[in-house]
PDB file of C-alpha atoms and ligand atoms in Angstrom:
ATOM      1  CA  MET A   1      84.164 148.821  88.438  1.00 64.00           C
ATOM      2  CA  SER A   2      86.881 148.761  90.524  1.00 82.00           C
ATOM      3  CA  LYS A   3      86.606 149.936  94.556  1.00 94.00           C
ATOM      4  CA  VAL A   4      89.397 151.078  97.066  1.00 96.00           C
ATOM      5  CA  LEU A   5      89.729 148.222  99.681  1.00 98.00           C
ATOM      6  CA  LEU A   6      92.707 149.307 101.653  1.00 98.00           C
ATOM      7  CA  GLU A   7      94.650 152.813 101.636  1.00 98.00           C
ATOM      8  CA  ILE A   8      97.657 153.105 103.037  1.00 98.00           C
ATOM      9  CA  GLN A   9      98.997 156.923 103.988  1.00 97.00           C
ATOM     10  CA  GLY A  10     102.337 158.053 105.290  1.00 97.00           C
ATOM     11  CA  LEU A  11     102.562 154.835 107.230  1.00 98.00           C
ATOM     12  CA  ARG A  12     105.335 155.125 110.120  1.00 97.00           C
ATOM     13  CA  LYS A  13     106.644 152.670 112.767  1.00 98.00           C
ATOM     14  CA  GLN A  14     109.026 152.887 115.189  1.00 97.00           C
ATOM     15  CA  TYR A  15     110.738 150.257 117.603  1.00 95.00           C
ATOM     16  CA  GLY A  16     111.658 152.253 120.287  1.00 93.00           C
ATOM     17  CA  ILE A  17     113.935 154.966 118.482  1.00 93.00           C
ATOM     18  CA  VAL A  18     114.242 152.624 115.233  1.00 95.00           C
ATOM     19  CA  GLU A  19     111.921 153.530 112.431  1.00 96.00           C
ATOM     20  CA  VAL A  20     111.344 150.381 110.836  1.00 97.00           C
ATOM     21  CA  LEU A  21     108.486 151.815 108.371  1.00 98.00           C
ATOM     22  CA  LYS A  22     109.408 155.494 107.258  1.00 98.00           C
ATOM     23  CA  GLY A  23     106.190 156.636 105.027  1.00 97.00           C
ATOM     24  CA  VAL A  24     104.692 153.716 103.440  1.00 98.00           C
ATOM     25  CA  ASP A  25     101.965 154.783 100.678  1.00 97.00           C
ATOM     26  CA  CYS A  26      99.902 152.334  99.010  1.00 96.00           C
ATOM     27  CA  THR A  27      96.445 151.967  97.586  1.00 96.00           C
ATOM     28  CA  MET A  28      94.766 148.341  96.798  1.00 97.00           C
ATOM     29  CA  GLN A  29      91.478 147.395  95.070  1.00 96.00           C
ATOM     30  CA  GLU A  30      89.365 144.994  95.885  1.00 96.00           C
ATOM     31  CA  GLY A  31      90.179 141.539  94.267  1.00 95.00           C
ATOM     32  CA  GLU A  32      93.765 142.664  93.541  1.00 96.00           C
ATOM     33  CA  VAL A  33      96.448 139.929  94.947  1.00 97.00           C
ATOM     34  CA  ILE A  34      99.201 142.390  95.840  1.00 97.00           C
ATOM     35  CA  SER A  35     102.636 140.459  96.848  1.00 97.00           C
ATOM     36  CA  ILE A  36     105.105 142.367  98.839  1.00 98.00           C
ATOM     37  CA  ILE A  37     109.050 141.326  98.240  1.00 97.00           C
ATOM     38  CA  GLY A  38     112.266 142.924  99.776  1.00 96.00           C
ATOM     39  CA  SER A  39     115.256 141.723 101.861  1.00 94.00           C
ATOM     40  CA  SER A  40     115.070 140.565 105.438  1.00 95.00           C
ATOM     41  CA  GLY A  41     114.606 143.339 108.130  1.00 96.00           C
ATOM     42  CA  SER A  42     112.998 145.759 104.916  1.00 97.00           C
ATOM     43  CA  GLY A  43     109.482 146.227 106.999  1.00 97.00           C
ATOM     44  CA  LYS A  44     107.265 143.915 105.024  1.00 98.00           C
ATOM     45  CA  THR A  45     106.191 141.926 108.125  1.00 97.00           C
ATOM     46  CA  THR A  46     105.956 144.700 110.448  1.00 98.00           C
ATOM     47  CA  MET A  47     103.598 146.516 107.270  1.00 98.00           C
ATOM     48  CA  LEU A  48     101.185 143.565 107.700  1.00 97.00           C
ATOM     49  CA  ARG A  49     101.463 143.663 111.309  1.00 97.00           C
ATOM     50  CA  CYS A  50     100.187 147.232 111.326  1.00 97.00           C
ATOM     51  CA  ILE A  51      97.307 146.680 109.128  1.00 97.00           C
ATOM     52  CA  ASN A  52      96.281 143.668 111.373  1.00 94.00           C
ATOM     53  CA  MET A  53      96.571 146.352 114.647  1.00 94.00           C
ATOM     54  CA  LEU A  54      99.143 143.573 116.100  1.00 93.00           C
ATOM     55  CA  GLU A  55     101.569 146.509 116.156  1.00 95.00           C
ATOM     56  CA  GLU A  56     100.750 150.088 116.910  1.00 95.00           C
ATOM     57  CA  PHE A  57     102.207 152.373 114.400  1.00 96.00           C
ATOM     58  CA  GLN A  58     103.147 156.173 115.060  1.00 95.00           C
ATOM     59  CA  GLY A  59     102.144 158.086 112.026  1.00 94.00           C
ATOM     60  CA  GLY A  60     100.211 157.817 109.083  1.00 95.00           C
ATOM     61  CA  HIS A  61      96.583 156.229 108.130  1.00 95.00           C
ATOM     62  CA  ILE A  62      95.527 153.161 107.295  1.00 97.00           C
ATOM     63  CA  ARG A  63      92.056 152.660 105.902  1.00 97.00           C
ATOM     64  CA  LEU A  64      89.679 149.641 105.011  1.00 97.00           C
ATOM     65  CA  GLU A  65      86.804 149.930 102.874  1.00 95.00           C
ATOM     66  CA  GLY A  66      87.233 153.591 103.967  1.00 94.00           C
ATOM     67  CA  GLU A  67      87.239 152.884 107.617  1.00 94.00           C
ATOM     68  CA  GLU A  68      90.180 154.633 109.763  1.00 95.00           C
ATOM     69  CA  ILE A  69      92.099 151.476 111.340  1.00 96.00           C
ATOM     70  CA  GLY A  70      93.471 151.807 114.948  1.00 95.00           C
ATOM     71  CA  TYR A  71      93.108 155.486 115.674  1.00 95.00           C
ATOM     72  CA  GLU A  72      90.651 158.092 116.237  1.00 91.00           C
ATOM     73  CA  HIS A  73      92.059 161.650 114.332  1.00 86.00           C
ATOM     74  CA  SER A  74      90.975 165.024 115.479  1.00 86.00           C
ATOM     75  CA  GLY A  75      92.511 167.924 113.995  1.00 83.00           C
ATOM     76  CA  SER A  76      96.557 166.789 114.376  1.00 83.00           C
ATOM     77  CA  SER A  77      95.936 164.438 117.793  1.00 88.00           C
ATOM     78  CA  ARG A  78      94.848 161.012 117.532  1.00 91.00           C
ATOM     79  CA  ARG A  79      94.147 158.252 120.026  1.00 94.00           C
ATOM     80  CA  ARG A  80      93.766 154.321 119.882  1.00 95.00           C
ATOM     81  CA  LYS A  81      90.357 153.248 119.084  1.00 95.00           C
ATOM     82  CA  SER A  82      88.524 151.318 122.111  1.00 94.00           C
ATOM     83  CA  GLU A  83      89.923 147.665 122.065  1.00 93.00           C
ATOM     84  CA  LYS A  84      86.014 146.842 121.005  1.00 93.00           C
ATOM     85  CA  ASP A  85      86.659 148.499 117.861  1.00 94.00           C
ATOM     86  CA  ILE A  86      89.730 147.271 117.068  1.00 94.00           C
ATOM     87  CA  ALA A  87      88.889 143.945 117.879  1.00 92.00           C
ATOM     88  CA  ARG A  88      86.118 144.447 114.979  1.00 92.00           C
ATOM     89  CA  GLN A  89      88.375 145.876 112.645  1.00 94.00           C
ATOM     90  CA  ARG A  90      91.183 143.081 113.184  1.00 92.00           C
ATOM     91  CA  ALA A  91      88.440 140.888 112.056  1.00 92.00           C
ATOM     92  CA  LEU A  92      87.985 142.638 108.883  1.00 95.00           C
ATOM     93  CA  THR A  93      91.470 140.917 107.992  1.00 97.00           C
ATOM     94  CA  GLY A  94      92.585 137.531 107.925  1.00 96.00           C
ATOM     95  CA  MET A  95      96.483 136.347 108.705  1.00 95.00           C
ATOM     96  CA  ALA A  96      98.564 133.562 107.703  1.00 96.00           C
ATOM     97  CA  PHE A  97     102.165 133.270 108.900  1.00 94.00           C
ATOM     98  CA  GLN A  98     105.293 131.419 108.647  1.00 92.00           C
ATOM     99  CA  GLN A  99     104.291 129.319 112.010  1.00 93.00           C
ATOM    100  CA  PHE A 100     101.433 128.051 111.722  1.00 91.00           C
ATOM    101  CA  ASN A 101      99.793 128.218 115.037  1.00 92.00           C
ATOM    102  CA  LEU A 102      97.440 125.357 115.109  1.00 97.00           C
ATOM    103  CA  PHE A 103      96.262 124.153 118.712  1.00 97.00           C
ATOM    104  CA  PRO A 104      98.029 120.778 118.865  1.00 97.00           C
ATOM    105  CA  HIS A 105      95.368 119.272 121.313  1.00 98.00           C
ATOM    106  CA  MET A 106      92.593 120.320 118.681  1.00 98.00           C
ATOM    107  CA  THR A 107      91.577 118.583 115.243  1.00 98.00           C
ATOM    108  CA  ALA A 108      91.537 120.456 112.094  1.00 98.00           C
ATOM    109  CA  ALA A 109      87.797 121.237 112.019  1.00 98.00           C
ATOM    110  CA  GLN A 110      88.073 122.342 115.819  1.00 98.00           C
ATOM    111  CA  ASN A 111      91.112 124.723 114.958  1.00 98.00           C
ATOM    112  CA  VAL A 112      88.990 126.102 111.936  1.00 98.00           C
ATOM    113  CA  MET A 113      85.803 126.293 114.231  1.00 98.00           C
ATOM    114  CA  LEU A 114      87.492 128.006 117.158  1.00 97.00           C
ATOM    115  CA  GLY A 115      86.876 131.666 115.768  1.00 95.00           C
ATOM    116  CA  LEU A 116      83.558 130.655 114.488  1.00 96.00           C
ATOM    117  CA  VAL A 117      82.433 130.089 117.727  1.00 97.00           C
ATOM    118  CA  LYS A 118      84.318 132.240 120.111  1.00 94.00           C
ATOM    119  CA  VAL A 119      84.218 135.187 117.968  1.00 92.00           C
ATOM    120  CA  LYS A 120      81.444 134.917 115.724  1.00 93.00           C
ATOM    121  CA  LYS A 121      79.132 133.415 118.317  1.00 95.00           C
ATOM    122  CA  MET A 122      78.004 130.643 115.502  1.00 97.00           C
ATOM    123  CA  ALA A 123      76.389 127.417 116.886  1.00 97.00           C
ATOM    124  CA  ARG A 124      78.949 124.470 116.693  1.00 97.00           C
ATOM    125  CA  ASP A 125      76.575 122.677 114.033  1.00 97.00           C
ATOM    126  CA  ALA A 126      76.850 125.720 111.706  1.00 98.00           C
ATOM    127  CA  ALA A 127      80.440 126.196 112.487  1.00 98.00           C
ATOM    128  CA  ARG A 128      81.312 122.598 111.843  1.00 98.00           C
ATOM    129  CA  THR A 129      79.599 123.015 108.456  1.00 97.00           C
ATOM    130  CA  VAL A 130      81.625 125.701 107.273  1.00 97.00           C
ATOM    131  CA  ALA A 131      84.745 124.473 108.938  1.00 98.00           C
ATOM    132  CA  GLU A 132      84.279 121.441 106.700  1.00 98.00           C
ATOM    133  CA  LYS A 133      83.368 123.530 103.248  1.00 97.00           C
ATOM    134  CA  TRP A 134      86.992 125.297 103.983  1.00 97.00           C
ATOM    135  CA  LEU A 135      88.941 122.280 104.752  1.00 97.00           C
ATOM    136  CA  ASP A 136      87.260 120.919 101.521  1.00 97.00           C
ATOM    137  CA  ARG A 137      88.480 123.880  99.749  1.00 95.00           C
ATOM    138  CA  VAL A 138      91.738 123.619 100.782  1.00 95.00           C
ATOM    139  CA  GLY A 139      91.975 119.651  99.951  1.00 95.00           C
ATOM    140  CA  LEU A 140      91.798 118.413 103.431  1.00 97.00           C
ATOM    141  CA  ALA A 141      87.862 117.085 103.517  1.00 96.00           C
ATOM    142  CA  SER A 142      88.877 113.376 104.467  1.00 97.00           C
ATOM    143  CA  ARG A 143      91.506 115.258 107.411  1.00 97.00           C
ATOM    144  CA  ALA A 144      89.077 117.246 109.392  1.00 98.00           C
ATOM    145  CA  ASP A 145      89.209 114.889 112.441  1.00 98.00           C
ATOM    146  CA  HIS A 146      93.032 114.859 112.427  1.00 98.00           C
ATOM    147  CA  TYR A 147      95.072 116.698 114.851  1.00 98.00           C
ATOM    148  CA  PRO A 148      97.972 119.039 114.047  1.00 97.00           C
ATOM    149  CA  GLY A 149     100.593 116.339 114.858  1.00 97.00           C
ATOM    150  CA  GLN A 150      99.090 113.664 112.668  1.00 97.00           C
ATOM    151  CA  LEU A 151      99.398 116.262 109.631  1.00 97.00           C
ATOM    152  CA  SER A 152     102.087 117.029 107.253  1.00 96.00           C
ATOM    153  CA  GLY A 153     103.420 120.801 107.804  1.00 95.00           C
ATOM    154  CA  GLY A 154     101.673 121.483 104.317  1.00 96.00           C
ATOM    155  CA  GLN A 155      98.517 120.319 105.245  1.00 96.00           C
ATOM    156  CA  GLN A 156      98.722 122.076 108.760  1.00 97.00           C
ATOM    157  CA  GLN A 157      99.340 125.173 106.815  1.00 96.00           C
ATOM    158  CA  ARG A 158      96.281 124.748 104.886  1.00 96.00           C
ATOM    159  CA  VAL A 159      94.602 124.081 107.777  1.00 97.00           C
ATOM    160  CA  ALA A 160      95.475 127.477 109.281  1.00 97.00           C
ATOM    161  CA  ILE A 161      94.842 129.201 105.628  1.00 97.00           C
ATOM    162  CA  ALA A 162      91.425 127.318 106.310  1.00 97.00           C
ATOM    163  CA  ARG A 163      90.602 128.799 109.501  1.00 97.00           C
ATOM    164  CA  ALA A 164      91.582 132.114 108.514  1.00 96.00           C
ATOM    165  CA  ILE A 165      89.352 132.286 105.522  1.00 96.00           C
ATOM    166  CA  ALA A 166      86.409 130.630 107.291  1.00 97.00           C
ATOM    167  CA  MET A 167      86.386 133.844 109.620  1.00 96.00           C
ATOM    168  CA  SER A 168      85.272 135.768 106.126  1.00 95.00           C
ATOM    169  CA  PRO A 169      87.642 138.583 106.410  1.00 96.00           C
ATOM    170  CA  ARG A 170      87.449 141.078 103.591  1.00 97.00           C
ATOM    171  CA  LEU A 171      91.597 141.063 103.099  1.00 98.00           C
ATOM    172  CA  MET A 172      94.001 137.997 103.647  1.00 97.00           C
ATOM    173  CA  LEU A 173      97.360 139.028 104.858  1.00 97.00           C
ATOM    174  CA  PHE A 174      99.984 136.249 103.981  1.00 97.00           C
ATOM    175  CA  ASP A 175     103.317 136.470 105.709  1.00 97.00           C
ATOM    176  CA  GLU A 176     105.793 134.035 103.713  1.00 95.00           C
ATOM    177  CA  VAL A 177     103.528 131.296 104.269  1.00 94.00           C
ATOM    178  CA  THR A 178     105.680 128.429 103.034  1.00 93.00           C
ATOM    179  CA  SER A 179     109.070 129.420 104.346  1.00 92.00           C
ATOM    180  CA  ALA A 180     108.649 127.163 107.206  1.00 91.00           C
ATOM    181  CA  LEU A 181     108.035 124.340 104.554  1.00 92.00           C
ATOM    182  CA  ASP A 182     109.733 121.472 103.003  1.00 91.00           C
ATOM    183  CA  PRO A 183     110.262 122.446  99.494  1.00 91.00           C
ATOM    184  CA  GLU A 184     108.242 119.488  98.421  1.00 91.00           C
ATOM    185  CA  LEU A 185     105.013 120.637 100.491  1.00 92.00           C
ATOM    186  CA  VAL A 186     105.524 124.105  99.178  1.00 93.00           C
ATOM    187  CA  GLY A 187     103.474 123.665  96.073  1.00 93.00           C
ATOM    188  CA  GLU A 188     100.205 122.282  97.789  1.00 93.00           C
ATOM    189  CA  VAL A 189     100.239 125.561  99.600  1.00 94.00           C
ATOM    190  CA  LEU A 190     100.794 127.658  96.698  1.00 94.00           C
ATOM    191  CA  GLN A 191      98.166 126.074  94.726  1.00 94.00           C
ATOM    192  CA  VAL A 192      95.596 126.720  97.341  1.00 95.00           C
ATOM    193  CA  ILE A 193      96.700 130.394  97.416  1.00 95.00           C
ATOM    194  CA  LYS A 194      96.194 130.386  93.796  1.00 94.00           C
ATOM    195  CA  GLY A 195      93.021 129.489  94.041  1.00 94.00           C
ATOM    196  CA  LEU A 196      91.482 131.653  96.627  1.00 95.00           C
ATOM    197  CA  ALA A 197      93.148 134.375  94.171  1.00 94.00           C
ATOM    198  CA  ALA A 198      91.543 132.893  91.446  1.00 93.00           C
ATOM    199  CA  ASP A 199      87.979 133.216  93.223  1.00 93.00           C
ATOM    200  CA  GLY A 200      88.798 136.947  93.762  1.00 93.00           C
ATOM    201  CA  MET A 201      89.912 137.208  97.194  1.00 96.00           C
ATOM    202  CA  SER A 202      91.780 140.111  98.178  1.00 97.00           C
ATOM    203  CA  MET A 203      95.283 139.378  99.121  1.00 97.00           C
ATOM    204  CA  LEU A 204      98.243 140.913 100.233  1.00 98.00           C
ATOM    205  CA  LEU A 205     101.496 138.501 100.652  1.00 97.00           C
ATOM    206  CA  VAL A 206     104.958 138.610 101.547  1.00 97.00           C
ATOM    207  CA  THR A 207     106.745 136.209  99.582  1.00 94.00           C
ATOM    208  CA  HIS A 208     110.209 135.064  98.779  1.00 92.00           C
ATOM    209  CA  GLU A 209     108.628 132.562  95.867  1.00 90.00           C
ATOM    210  CA  MET A 210     109.519 134.628  93.048  1.00 92.00           C
ATOM    211  CA  ARG A 211     108.098 132.662  90.558  1.00 90.00           C
ATOM    212  CA  PHE A 212     104.698 132.661  91.985  1.00 91.00           C
ATOM    213  CA  ALA A 213     104.831 136.117  93.084  1.00 93.00           C
ATOM    214  CA  TYR A 214     105.096 136.662  89.207  1.00 92.00           C
ATOM    215  CA  GLU A 215     102.494 134.244  87.907  1.00 91.00           C
ATOM    216  CA  VAL A 216      99.900 135.283  90.731  1.00 92.00           C
ATOM    217  CA  SER A 217      99.728 139.223  91.464  1.00 95.00           C
ATOM    218  CA  SER A 218      97.952 141.600  89.682  1.00 94.00           C
ATOM    219  CA  ARG A 219     100.797 144.043  91.262  1.00 96.00           C
ATOM    220  CA  VAL A 220     104.429 143.364  92.902  1.00 97.00           C
ATOM    221  CA  ILE A 221     105.729 145.973  95.567  1.00 97.00           C
ATOM    222  CA  PHE A 222     109.456 145.880  96.659  1.00 97.00           C
ATOM    223  CA  MET A 223     110.160 147.143  99.808  1.00 97.00           C
ATOM    224  CA  ASN A 224     113.300 148.479 100.753  1.00 96.00           C
ATOM    225  CA  GLN A 225     114.646 149.593 104.344  1.00 96.00           C
ATOM    226  CA  GLY A 226     111.114 150.838 105.484  1.00 97.00           C
ATOM    227  CA  VAL A 227     109.890 152.480 102.092  1.00 97.00           C
ATOM    228  CA  ILE A 228     108.430 151.313  99.017  1.00 97.00           C
ATOM    229  CA  CYS A 229     111.387 151.331  96.884  1.00 97.00           C
ATOM    230  CA  GLU A 230     109.289 150.261  93.196  1.00 96.00           C
ATOM    231  CA  GLU A 231     106.102 148.696  92.546  1.00 96.00           C
ATOM    232  CA  GLY A 232     103.992 147.765  89.486  1.00 96.00           C
ATOM    233  CA  ASP A 233     102.862 144.752  87.329  1.00 95.00           C
ATOM    234  CA  PRO A 234     104.964 142.026  87.704  1.00 94.00           C
ATOM    235  CA  LYS A 235     105.532 141.218  84.140  1.00 91.00           C
ATOM    236  CA  GLU A 236     107.446 144.100  84.015  1.00 93.00           C
ATOM    237  CA  MET A 237     109.639 144.645  87.241  1.00 94.00           C
ATOM    238  CA  PHE A 238     110.774 141.186  87.191  1.00 92.00           C
ATOM    239  CA  VAL A 239     111.746 141.466  83.818  1.00 92.00           C
ATOM    240  CA  ALA A 240     112.922 145.305  83.959  1.00 94.00           C
ATOM    241  CA  PRO A 241     113.405 146.656  87.045  1.00 94.00           C
ATOM    242  CA  LYS A 242     113.433 150.030  87.241  1.00 96.00           C
ATOM    243  CA  THR A 243     116.303 150.605  90.539  1.00 96.00           C
ATOM    244  CA  GLU A 244     119.274 149.535  90.906  1.00 96.00           C
ATOM    245  CA  ARG A 245     118.127 148.146  94.408  1.00 95.00           C
ATOM    246  CA  LEU A 246     115.202 145.907  92.938  1.00 95.00           C
ATOM    247  CA  ALA A 247     117.885 144.939  90.380  1.00 95.00           C
ATOM    248  CA  GLU A 248     120.367 143.680  92.940  1.00 94.00           C
ATOM    249  CA  PHE A 249     117.472 141.773  94.874  1.00 94.00           C
ATOM    250  CA  LEU A 250     116.389 139.976  92.130  1.00 93.00           C
ATOM    251  CA  LYS A 251     119.585 139.096  91.173  1.00 91.00           C
ATOM    252  CA  THR A 252     120.269 137.406  94.474  1.00 87.00           C
ATOM    253  CA  SER A 253     116.596 135.847  94.866  1.00 83.00           C
ATOM    254  CA  SER A 254     115.053 132.405  93.348  1.00 64.00           C
ATOM    255  CA  PHE A 255     113.739 133.947  90.433  1.00 60.00           C
ATOM    256  CA  ASN A 256     115.317 132.864  87.485  1.00 50.00           C
TER     257      ASN A 256
HETATM  258  N1  ADP B   1     109.653 143.583 117.874  1.00 55.43           N
HETATM  259  C1  ADP B   1     110.613 144.117 117.753  1.00 55.43           C
HETATM  260  N2  ADP B   1     111.201 144.961 118.015  1.00 55.43           N
HETATM  261  C2  ADP B   1     112.356 145.337 117.728  1.00 55.43           C
HETATM  262  N3  ADP B   1     112.607 145.536 116.702  1.00 55.43           N
HETATM  263  C3  ADP B   1     111.893 144.931 115.240  1.00 55.43           C
HETATM  264  C4  ADP B   1     110.739 143.933 116.117  1.00 55.43           C
HETATM  265  N4  ADP B   1     110.129 143.164 114.500  1.00 55.43           N
HETATM  266  C5  ADP B   1     110.989 144.041 113.832  1.00 55.43           C
HETATM  267  N5  ADP B   1     111.962 144.460 114.368  1.00 55.43           N
HETATM  268  C6  ADP B   1     112.879 145.451 113.453  1.00 55.43           C
HETATM  269  O1  ADP B   1     111.978 146.120 112.567  1.00 55.43           O
HETATM  270  C7  ADP B   1     112.814 146.008 110.890  1.00 55.43           C
HETATM  271  C8  ADP B   1     111.767 145.425 110.225  1.00 55.43           C
HETATM  272  O2  ADP B   1     111.484 144.050 110.275  1.00 55.43           O
HETATM  273  P1  ADP B   1     110.532 143.186 109.673  1.00 55.43           P
HETATM  274  O3  ADP B   1     109.602 143.702 109.229  1.00 55.43           O
HETATM  275  O4  ADP B   1     110.192 141.632 110.397  1.00 55.43           O
HETATM  276  O5  ADP B   1     111.218 142.731 108.083  1.00 55.43           O
HETATM  277  P2  ADP B   1     110.735 141.596 106.960  1.00 55.43           P
HETATM  278  O6  ADP B   1     109.438 140.903 107.250  1.00 55.43           O
HETATM  279  O7  ADP B   1     110.608 142.681 106.000  1.00 55.43           O
HETATM  280  O8  ADP B   1     111.890 140.973 107.255  1.00 55.43           O
HETATM  281  C9  ADP B   1     114.237 145.105 111.249  1.00 55.43           C
HETATM  282  O9  ADP B   1     115.155 145.756 111.709  1.00 55.43           O
HETATM  283  C10 ADP B   1     113.903 144.135 112.578  1.00 55.43           C
HETATM  284  O10 ADP B   1     114.644 144.099 113.344  1.00 55.43           O
HETATM  285 MG1   MG B   2     109.104 139.074 107.584  1.00 55.43          MG
END
């Protein structure tokens, strides 16, 4: 039986006086793979960053496995949770970005081990074993002792994904992880994400790769100007968009 993993209700986010999320509602079941599409500036990154508490937000609720993320509510008032609680909650999600942000002076294995040792307080030997397992899983077993500078962009991004997954997040957030890559390196990263999807990992992924979104997602969310404009089964949405805005967006996107 499926179980609700993530529940977003009325999410509102402002930067100064500019409202960039204007009431986002979304419910995600465990094991779902949801792609978020939409033009630049529609609020996709901001939504992921709110879920991961990298951004504060001004209204609404985010619940992960039933637990309220970021804020305590009492009546109509609310206050931010303690940094300790937020750090614990942040560890429930893993995030991979367009920029890989690996530490250049650390090997692939050391990059993956860092959070395990520092945050999870794992012994180095055990952390090394976990790092090797995940590097193997992303096809980089033979690159464990290479430095980022010795790896291609696609390989570095796979290390970054291994680093996030090694922390055993309940939900993985991917933000345009192939956008900074040379075209010939995109496939190997998408292949890794497909493998994780097949393993049942719950994932929210912002992507410009429409063909990939079509193939891998259980559901697609189309964001426009800070709200979810349309959502549904990719097989239906890409073929027969219900809104004019999605139809327009698909015309200018890479799906064909
Ligand atoms: N740190 C910030 N300060 C001010 N405005 C921001 C900031 N980050 C994003 N924005 C604005 O918020 C809107 C949504 O941005 P973003 O979530 O990055 O969109 P997307 O990921 O869909 O391209 C944009 O108009 C952007 O200019
Ligand atoms: Mg973005």
